[in-house]
GROMACS .gro file of C-alpha atoms in nm:
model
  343
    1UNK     CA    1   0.000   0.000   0.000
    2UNK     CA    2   0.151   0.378  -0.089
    3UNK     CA    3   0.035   0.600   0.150
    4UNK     CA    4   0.081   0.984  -0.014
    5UNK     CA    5   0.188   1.260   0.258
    6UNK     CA    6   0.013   1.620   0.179
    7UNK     CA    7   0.256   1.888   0.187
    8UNK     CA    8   0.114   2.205   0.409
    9UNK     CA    9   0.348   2.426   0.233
   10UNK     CA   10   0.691   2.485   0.067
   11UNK     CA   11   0.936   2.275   0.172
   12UNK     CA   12   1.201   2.421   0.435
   13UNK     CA   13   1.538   2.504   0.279
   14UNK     CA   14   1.805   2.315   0.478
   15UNK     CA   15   1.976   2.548   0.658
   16UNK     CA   16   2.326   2.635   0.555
   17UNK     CA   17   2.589   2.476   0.659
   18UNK     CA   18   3.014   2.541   0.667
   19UNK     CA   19   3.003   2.353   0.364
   20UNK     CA   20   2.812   2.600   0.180
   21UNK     CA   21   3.010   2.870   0.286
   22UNK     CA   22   3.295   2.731   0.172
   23UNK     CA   23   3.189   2.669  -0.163
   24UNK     CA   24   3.067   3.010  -0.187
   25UNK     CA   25   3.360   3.194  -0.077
   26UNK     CA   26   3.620   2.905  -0.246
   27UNK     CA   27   3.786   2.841   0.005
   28UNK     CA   28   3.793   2.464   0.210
   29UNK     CA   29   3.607   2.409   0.501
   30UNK     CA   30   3.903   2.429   0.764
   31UNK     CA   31   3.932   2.772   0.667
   32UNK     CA   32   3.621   2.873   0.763
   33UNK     CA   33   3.617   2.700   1.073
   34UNK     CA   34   3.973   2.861   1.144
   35UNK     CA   35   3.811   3.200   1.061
   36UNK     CA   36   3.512   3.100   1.283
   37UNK     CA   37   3.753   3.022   1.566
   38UNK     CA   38   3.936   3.338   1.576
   39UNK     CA   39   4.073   3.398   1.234
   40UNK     CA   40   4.454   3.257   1.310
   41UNK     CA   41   4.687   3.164   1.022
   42UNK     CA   42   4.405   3.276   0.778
   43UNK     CA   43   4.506   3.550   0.482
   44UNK     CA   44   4.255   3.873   0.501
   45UNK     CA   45   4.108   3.850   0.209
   46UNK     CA   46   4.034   3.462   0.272
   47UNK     CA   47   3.846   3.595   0.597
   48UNK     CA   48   3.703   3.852   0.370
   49UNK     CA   49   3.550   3.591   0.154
   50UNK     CA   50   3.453   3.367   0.453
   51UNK     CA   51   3.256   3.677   0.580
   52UNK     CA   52   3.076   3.789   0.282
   53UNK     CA   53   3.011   3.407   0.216
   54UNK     CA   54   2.856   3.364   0.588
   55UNK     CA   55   2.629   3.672   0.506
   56UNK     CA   56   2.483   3.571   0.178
   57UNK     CA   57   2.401   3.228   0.313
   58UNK     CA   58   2.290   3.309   0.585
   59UNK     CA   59   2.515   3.130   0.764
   60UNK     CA   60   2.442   3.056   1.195
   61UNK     CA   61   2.703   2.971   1.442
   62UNK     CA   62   2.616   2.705   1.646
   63UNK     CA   63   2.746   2.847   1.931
   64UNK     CA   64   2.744   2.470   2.173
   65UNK     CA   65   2.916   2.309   1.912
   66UNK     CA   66   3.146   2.545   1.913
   67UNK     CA   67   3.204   2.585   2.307
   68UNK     CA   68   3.246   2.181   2.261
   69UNK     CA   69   3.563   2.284   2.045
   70UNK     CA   70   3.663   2.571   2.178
   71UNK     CA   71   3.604   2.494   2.575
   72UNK     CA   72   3.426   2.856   2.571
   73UNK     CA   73   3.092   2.981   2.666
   74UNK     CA   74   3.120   3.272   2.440
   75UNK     CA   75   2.995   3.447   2.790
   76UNK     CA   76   3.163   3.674   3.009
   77UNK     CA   77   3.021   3.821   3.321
   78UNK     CA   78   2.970   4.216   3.417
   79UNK     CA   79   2.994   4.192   3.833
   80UNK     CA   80   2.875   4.498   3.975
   81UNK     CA   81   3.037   4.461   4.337
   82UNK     CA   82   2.758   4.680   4.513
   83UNK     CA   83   2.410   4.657   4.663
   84UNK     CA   84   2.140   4.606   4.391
   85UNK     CA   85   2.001   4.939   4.451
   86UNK     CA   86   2.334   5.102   4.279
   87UNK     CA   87   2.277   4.986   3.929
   88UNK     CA   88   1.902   5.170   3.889
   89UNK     CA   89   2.053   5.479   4.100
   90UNK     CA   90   2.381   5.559   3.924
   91UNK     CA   91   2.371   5.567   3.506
   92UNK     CA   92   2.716   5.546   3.501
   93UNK     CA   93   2.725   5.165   3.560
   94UNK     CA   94   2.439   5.138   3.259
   95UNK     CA   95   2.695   5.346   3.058
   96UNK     CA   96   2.961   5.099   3.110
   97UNK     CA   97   2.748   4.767   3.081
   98UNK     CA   98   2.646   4.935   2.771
   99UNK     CA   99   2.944   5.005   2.616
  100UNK     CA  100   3.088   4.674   2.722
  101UNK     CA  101   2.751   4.455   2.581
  102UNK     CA  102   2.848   4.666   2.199
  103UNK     CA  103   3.201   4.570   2.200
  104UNK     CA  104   3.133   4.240   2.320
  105UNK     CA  105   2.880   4.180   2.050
  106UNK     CA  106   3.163   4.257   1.772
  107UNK     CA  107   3.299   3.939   1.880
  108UNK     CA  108   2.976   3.756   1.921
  109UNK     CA  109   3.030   3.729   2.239
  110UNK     CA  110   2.718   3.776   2.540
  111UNK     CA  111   2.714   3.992   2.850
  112UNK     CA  112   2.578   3.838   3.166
  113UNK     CA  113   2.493   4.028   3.450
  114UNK     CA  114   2.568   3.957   3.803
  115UNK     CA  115   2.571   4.178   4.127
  116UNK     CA  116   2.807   4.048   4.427
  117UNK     CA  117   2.705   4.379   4.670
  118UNK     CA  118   2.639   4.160   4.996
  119UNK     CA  119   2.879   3.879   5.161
  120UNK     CA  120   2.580   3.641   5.123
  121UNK     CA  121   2.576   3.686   4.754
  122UNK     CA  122   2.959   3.648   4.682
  123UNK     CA  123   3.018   3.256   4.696
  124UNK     CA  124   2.681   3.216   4.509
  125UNK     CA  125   2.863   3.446   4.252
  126UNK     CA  126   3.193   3.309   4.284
  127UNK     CA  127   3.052   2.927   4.220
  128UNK     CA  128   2.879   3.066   3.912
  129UNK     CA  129   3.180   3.281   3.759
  130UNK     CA  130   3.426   2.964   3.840
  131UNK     CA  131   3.209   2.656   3.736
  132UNK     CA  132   3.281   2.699   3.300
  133UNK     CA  133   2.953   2.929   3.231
  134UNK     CA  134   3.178   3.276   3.154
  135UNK     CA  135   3.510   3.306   3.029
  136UNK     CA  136   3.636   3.606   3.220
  137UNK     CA  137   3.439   3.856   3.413
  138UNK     CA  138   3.477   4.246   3.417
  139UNK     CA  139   3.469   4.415   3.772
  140UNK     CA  140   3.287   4.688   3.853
  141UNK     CA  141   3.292   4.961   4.192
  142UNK     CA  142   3.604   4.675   4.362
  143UNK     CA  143   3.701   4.785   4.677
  144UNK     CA  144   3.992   4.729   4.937
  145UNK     CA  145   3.989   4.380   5.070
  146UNK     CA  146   3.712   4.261   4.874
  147UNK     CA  147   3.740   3.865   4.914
  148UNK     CA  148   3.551   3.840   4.553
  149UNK     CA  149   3.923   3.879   4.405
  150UNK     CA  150   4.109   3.641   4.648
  151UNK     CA  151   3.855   3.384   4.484
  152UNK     CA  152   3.841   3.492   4.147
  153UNK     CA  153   4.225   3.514   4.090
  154UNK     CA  154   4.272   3.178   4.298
  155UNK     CA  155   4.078   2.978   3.965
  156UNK     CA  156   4.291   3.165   3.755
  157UNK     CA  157   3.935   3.313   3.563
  158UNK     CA  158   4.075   3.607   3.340
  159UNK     CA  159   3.952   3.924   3.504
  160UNK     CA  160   3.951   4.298   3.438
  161UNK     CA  161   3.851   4.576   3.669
  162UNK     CA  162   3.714   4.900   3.638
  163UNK     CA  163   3.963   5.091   3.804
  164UNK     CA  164   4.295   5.034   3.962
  165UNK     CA  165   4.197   4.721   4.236
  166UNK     CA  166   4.393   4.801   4.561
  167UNK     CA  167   4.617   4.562   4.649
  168UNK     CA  168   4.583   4.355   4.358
  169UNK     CA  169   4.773   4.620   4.073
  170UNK     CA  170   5.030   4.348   3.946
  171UNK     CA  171   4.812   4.022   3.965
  172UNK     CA  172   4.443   4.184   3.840
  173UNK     CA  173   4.421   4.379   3.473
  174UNK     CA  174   4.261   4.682   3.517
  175UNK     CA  175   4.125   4.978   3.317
  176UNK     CA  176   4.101   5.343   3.493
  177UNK     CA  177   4.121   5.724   3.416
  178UNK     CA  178   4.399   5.951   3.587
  179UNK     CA  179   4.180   6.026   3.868
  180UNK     CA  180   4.399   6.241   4.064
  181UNK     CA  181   4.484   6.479   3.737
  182UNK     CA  182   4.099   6.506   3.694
  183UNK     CA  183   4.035   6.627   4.043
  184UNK     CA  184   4.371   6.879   3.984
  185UNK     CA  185   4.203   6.985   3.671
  186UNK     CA  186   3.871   7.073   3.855
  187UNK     CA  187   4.021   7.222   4.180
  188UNK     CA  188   4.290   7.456   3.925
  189UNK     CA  189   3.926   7.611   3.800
  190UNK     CA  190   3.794   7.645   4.055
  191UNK     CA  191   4.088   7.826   4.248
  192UNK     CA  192   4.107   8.042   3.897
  193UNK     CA  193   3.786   8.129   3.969
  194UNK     CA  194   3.879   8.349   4.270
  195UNK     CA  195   3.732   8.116   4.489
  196UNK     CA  196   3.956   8.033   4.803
  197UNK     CA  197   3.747   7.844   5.053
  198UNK     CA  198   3.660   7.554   4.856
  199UNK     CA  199   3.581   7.197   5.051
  200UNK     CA  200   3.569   6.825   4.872
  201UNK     CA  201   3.316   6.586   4.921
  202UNK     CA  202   3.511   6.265   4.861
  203UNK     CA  203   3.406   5.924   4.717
  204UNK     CA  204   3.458   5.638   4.920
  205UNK     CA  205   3.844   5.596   5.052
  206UNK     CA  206   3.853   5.230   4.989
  207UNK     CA  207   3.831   5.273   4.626
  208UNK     CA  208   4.117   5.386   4.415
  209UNK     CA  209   3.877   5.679   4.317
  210UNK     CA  210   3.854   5.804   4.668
  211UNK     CA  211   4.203   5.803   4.736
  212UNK     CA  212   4.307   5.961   4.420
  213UNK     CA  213   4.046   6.252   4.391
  214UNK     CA  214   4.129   6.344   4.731
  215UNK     CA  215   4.490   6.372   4.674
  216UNK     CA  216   4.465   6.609   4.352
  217UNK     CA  217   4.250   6.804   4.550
  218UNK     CA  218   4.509   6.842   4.841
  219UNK     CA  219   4.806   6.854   4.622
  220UNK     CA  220   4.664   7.186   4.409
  221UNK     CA  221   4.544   7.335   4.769
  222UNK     CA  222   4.880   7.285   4.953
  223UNK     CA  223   4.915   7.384   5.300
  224UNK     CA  224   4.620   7.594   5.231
  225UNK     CA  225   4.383   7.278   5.263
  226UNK     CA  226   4.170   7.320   5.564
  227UNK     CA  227   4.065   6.942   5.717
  228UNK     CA  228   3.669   7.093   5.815
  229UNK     CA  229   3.674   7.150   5.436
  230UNK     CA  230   3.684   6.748   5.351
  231UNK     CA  231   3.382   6.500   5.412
  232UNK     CA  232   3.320   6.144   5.292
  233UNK     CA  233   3.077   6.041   5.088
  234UNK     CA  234   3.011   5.701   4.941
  235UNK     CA  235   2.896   5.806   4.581
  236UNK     CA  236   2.544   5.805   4.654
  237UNK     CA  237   2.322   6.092   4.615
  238UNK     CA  238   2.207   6.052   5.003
  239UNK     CA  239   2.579   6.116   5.093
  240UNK     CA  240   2.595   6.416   4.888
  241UNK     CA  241   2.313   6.598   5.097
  242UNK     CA  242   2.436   6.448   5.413
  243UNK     CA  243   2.821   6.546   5.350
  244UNK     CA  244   2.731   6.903   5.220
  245UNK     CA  245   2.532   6.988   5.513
  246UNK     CA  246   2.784   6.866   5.724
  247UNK     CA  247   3.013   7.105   5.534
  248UNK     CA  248   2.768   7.444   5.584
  249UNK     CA  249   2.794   7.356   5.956
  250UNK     CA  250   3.180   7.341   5.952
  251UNK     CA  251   3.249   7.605   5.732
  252UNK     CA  252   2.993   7.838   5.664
  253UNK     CA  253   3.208   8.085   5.442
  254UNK     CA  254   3.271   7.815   5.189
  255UNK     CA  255   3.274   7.952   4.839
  256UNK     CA  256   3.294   7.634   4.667
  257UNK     CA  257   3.280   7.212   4.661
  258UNK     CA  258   3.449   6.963   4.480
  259UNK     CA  259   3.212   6.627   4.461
  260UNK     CA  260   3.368   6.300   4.363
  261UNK     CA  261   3.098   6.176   4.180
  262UNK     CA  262   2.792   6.360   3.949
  263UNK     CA  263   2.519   6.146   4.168
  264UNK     CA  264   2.678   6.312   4.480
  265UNK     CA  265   2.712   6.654   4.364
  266UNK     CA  266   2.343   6.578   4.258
  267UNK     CA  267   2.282   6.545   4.661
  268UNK     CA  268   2.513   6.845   4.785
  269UNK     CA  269   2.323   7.093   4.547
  270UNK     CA  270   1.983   6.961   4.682
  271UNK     CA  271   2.114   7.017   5.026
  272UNK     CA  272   2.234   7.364   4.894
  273UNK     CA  273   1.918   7.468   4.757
  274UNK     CA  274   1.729   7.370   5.089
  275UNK     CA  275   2.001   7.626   5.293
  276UNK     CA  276   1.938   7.905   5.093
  277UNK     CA  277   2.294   7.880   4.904
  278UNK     CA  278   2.280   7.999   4.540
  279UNK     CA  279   2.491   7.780   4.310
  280UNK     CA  280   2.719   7.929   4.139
  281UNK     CA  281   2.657   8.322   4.281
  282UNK     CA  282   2.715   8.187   4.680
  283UNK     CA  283   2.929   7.834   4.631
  284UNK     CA  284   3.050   7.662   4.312
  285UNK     CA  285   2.996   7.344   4.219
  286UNK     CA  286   3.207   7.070   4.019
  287UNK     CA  287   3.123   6.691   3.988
  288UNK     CA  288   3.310   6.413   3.829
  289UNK     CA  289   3.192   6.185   3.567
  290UNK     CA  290   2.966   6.339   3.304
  291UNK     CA  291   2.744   6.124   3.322
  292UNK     CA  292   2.355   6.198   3.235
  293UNK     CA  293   2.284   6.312   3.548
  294UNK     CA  294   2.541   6.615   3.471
  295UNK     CA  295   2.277   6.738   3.218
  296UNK     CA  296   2.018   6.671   3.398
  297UNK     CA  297   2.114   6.873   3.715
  298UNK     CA  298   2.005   7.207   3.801
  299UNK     CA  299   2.194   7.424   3.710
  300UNK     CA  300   2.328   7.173   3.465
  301UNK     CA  301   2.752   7.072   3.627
  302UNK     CA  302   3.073   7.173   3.583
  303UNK     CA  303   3.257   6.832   3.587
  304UNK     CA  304   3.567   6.590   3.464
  305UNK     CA  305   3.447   6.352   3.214
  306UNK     CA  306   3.543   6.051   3.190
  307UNK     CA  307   3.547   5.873   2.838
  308UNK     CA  308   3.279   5.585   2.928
  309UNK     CA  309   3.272   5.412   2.568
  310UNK     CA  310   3.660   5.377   2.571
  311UNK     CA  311   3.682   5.252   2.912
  312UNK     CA  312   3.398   4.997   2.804
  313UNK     CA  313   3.591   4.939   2.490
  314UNK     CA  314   3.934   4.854   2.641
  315UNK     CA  315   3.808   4.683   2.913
  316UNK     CA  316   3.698   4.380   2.659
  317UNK     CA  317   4.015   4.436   2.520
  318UNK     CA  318   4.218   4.377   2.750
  319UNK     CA  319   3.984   4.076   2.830
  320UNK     CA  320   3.989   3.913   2.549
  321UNK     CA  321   4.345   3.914   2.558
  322UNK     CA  322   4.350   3.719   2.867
  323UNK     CA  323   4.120   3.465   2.756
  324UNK     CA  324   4.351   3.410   2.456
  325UNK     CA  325   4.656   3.375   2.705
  326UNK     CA  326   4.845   3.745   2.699
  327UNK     CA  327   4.995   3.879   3.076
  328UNK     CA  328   4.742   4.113   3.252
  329UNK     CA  329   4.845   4.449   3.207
  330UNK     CA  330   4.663   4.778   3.257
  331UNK     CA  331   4.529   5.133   3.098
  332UNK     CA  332   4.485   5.443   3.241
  333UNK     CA  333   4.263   5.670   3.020
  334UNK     CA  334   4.304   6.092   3.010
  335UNK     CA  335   4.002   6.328   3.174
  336UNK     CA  336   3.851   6.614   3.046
  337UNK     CA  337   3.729   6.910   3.249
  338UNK     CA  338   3.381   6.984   3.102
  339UNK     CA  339   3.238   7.379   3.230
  340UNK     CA  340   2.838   7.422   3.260
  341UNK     CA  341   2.663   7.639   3.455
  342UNK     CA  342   2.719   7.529   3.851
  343UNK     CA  343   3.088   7.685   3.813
   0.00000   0.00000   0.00000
């Protein structure tokens, strides 16, 4: 007996396979899977041909046969190392997962993200970044003595940080700006100014931020520094109006404030506005960052950028480079002072 099958349509085209593209771009097949694999020992315009070839097939990785091959997950990990509550509250962490998720997509590669802010949260973090799901994992906000980098550098996982790591400069690749030229930048304009009784609110001192901002600060002030003119803050907009009215009860004659941070400056000028301080006729105010919230503030800050999209951009770089075996080595990145209307 023949028993005819009714078609419900067109038949599905096979999908393409490395086959195909090789015979499109006439090349053999272990050239496109070298190109595939990273490209090594492979002419240009043979990986020029294996790339227009992939696009007019249609061509699509799959991605666990290749991890089978390659021992990669094609993953690496963002780790914000602060309470949850930081990455909706300051946009530059957004900015940098950002920039990292669009360079990491060049090399079809994916961005998971993890937060390790509490102790309870760090071996649950530390199990997942270890056990073969990422392939390296950028740090974000590290700060002194935080265990998370005892463990990570202990599997050997390539790791980059987001700043110079205390403690760990030589063992952990990092990318950072010149931190303390930055905050010598800002405190030279303001001083040029004419103002002379100008106080710092200060990030938080177990971060190679903190320490560095504070020092440009005190290095362009000199002897002239005055210690009821410095309070910590923690980066958070809540420390900003905390720190600055701490400041208008230690020195009410104070003519302007360095902030560490945008979100924090964001604070202090709330706090100012609520004392009756114009800003920039009665106090001056600078920030650090550029980030959104820069704009955003009223009147809009006088700050030190910091190039966001670079720092995303050689973060992967750097990487990537680990993952294919290179020494971890680190970049520090120029700022820029940027003038609005608080100064």
């Amino acid at each position: 007996m023949t028993v005819v099958r009714q078609s419900n349509g067109p038949a599905r085209r096979p999908r393409p396979t490395m086959d195909d593209v090789a015979a499109v771009a006439g090349v053999s097949r272990g050239t496109v899977s070298r190109v595939l694999n990273g490209g090594r020992n492979v002419s240009r315009p043979a990986a020029e041909a294996v790339a227009k070839a992939i696009r007019q097939t249609g061509y699509v990785v799959n991605q666990h046969a290749r991890s089978l091959v390659t021992q990669r997950s094609q993953s690496v990990a963002f780790v914000l190392t602060e309470p949850q509550e930081r990455l909706f509250e300051d946009p530059n962490f957004s900015l940098l997962m950002h920039g990292c998720t669009q360079a990491l997509a060049e090399h079809d590669i994916t961005l998971v993200m993890t937060i390790a802010g509490t102790p309870e949260e760090r071996p649950r973090v530390t199990r997942y970044l270890t056990s073969g799901h990422v392939d390296g994992a950028l740090l974000v906000s590290t700060h002194r003595g935080n265990p998370l980098l005892d463990d990570l550098a202990a599997q050997d996982l390539p790791v980059v940080a987001c700043g110079k790591p205390i403690g760990y400069e030589r063992r952990v690749a990092y990318v950072g700006v010149d931190e303390r030229d930055g905050a010598r930048q800002m405190v030279e304009y303001l001083t040029g100014l004419g103002r002379r009784r100008i106080g710092m609110i200060t990030g938080p001192l177990d971060t190679a931020g903190g320490i560095e901002r504070l020092a440009g600060y005190r290095e362009v002030l000199g002897e002239a520094g005055d210690p009821s003119l410095v309070v910590t803050g923690d980066y958070t907009r809540a420390s900003g109006e905390a720190a600055m009215e701490r400041l208008l009860a230690q020195a009410p004659d104070l003519d302007a404030v360095f902030v560490a941070s945008d979100l924090t400056a964001a604070g202090a000028l709330t706090a100012l506005r609520r004392a009756g301080r114009s800003v920039p006729g009665d106090v001056a105010v600078g920030g650090f960052d550029d980030s959104s919230i820069a704009l955003t503030s009223q009147p809009a800050l006088t700050t030190i950028r910091q190039p966001w999209a670079r720092i995303s951009s050689e973060m992967v770089r750097l990487l990537l480079g680990l993952v294919a075996g290179d020494a971890p080595s680190a970049v520090t990145l120029p700022t820029e002072l940027v003038v609005r209307e608080s100064a």
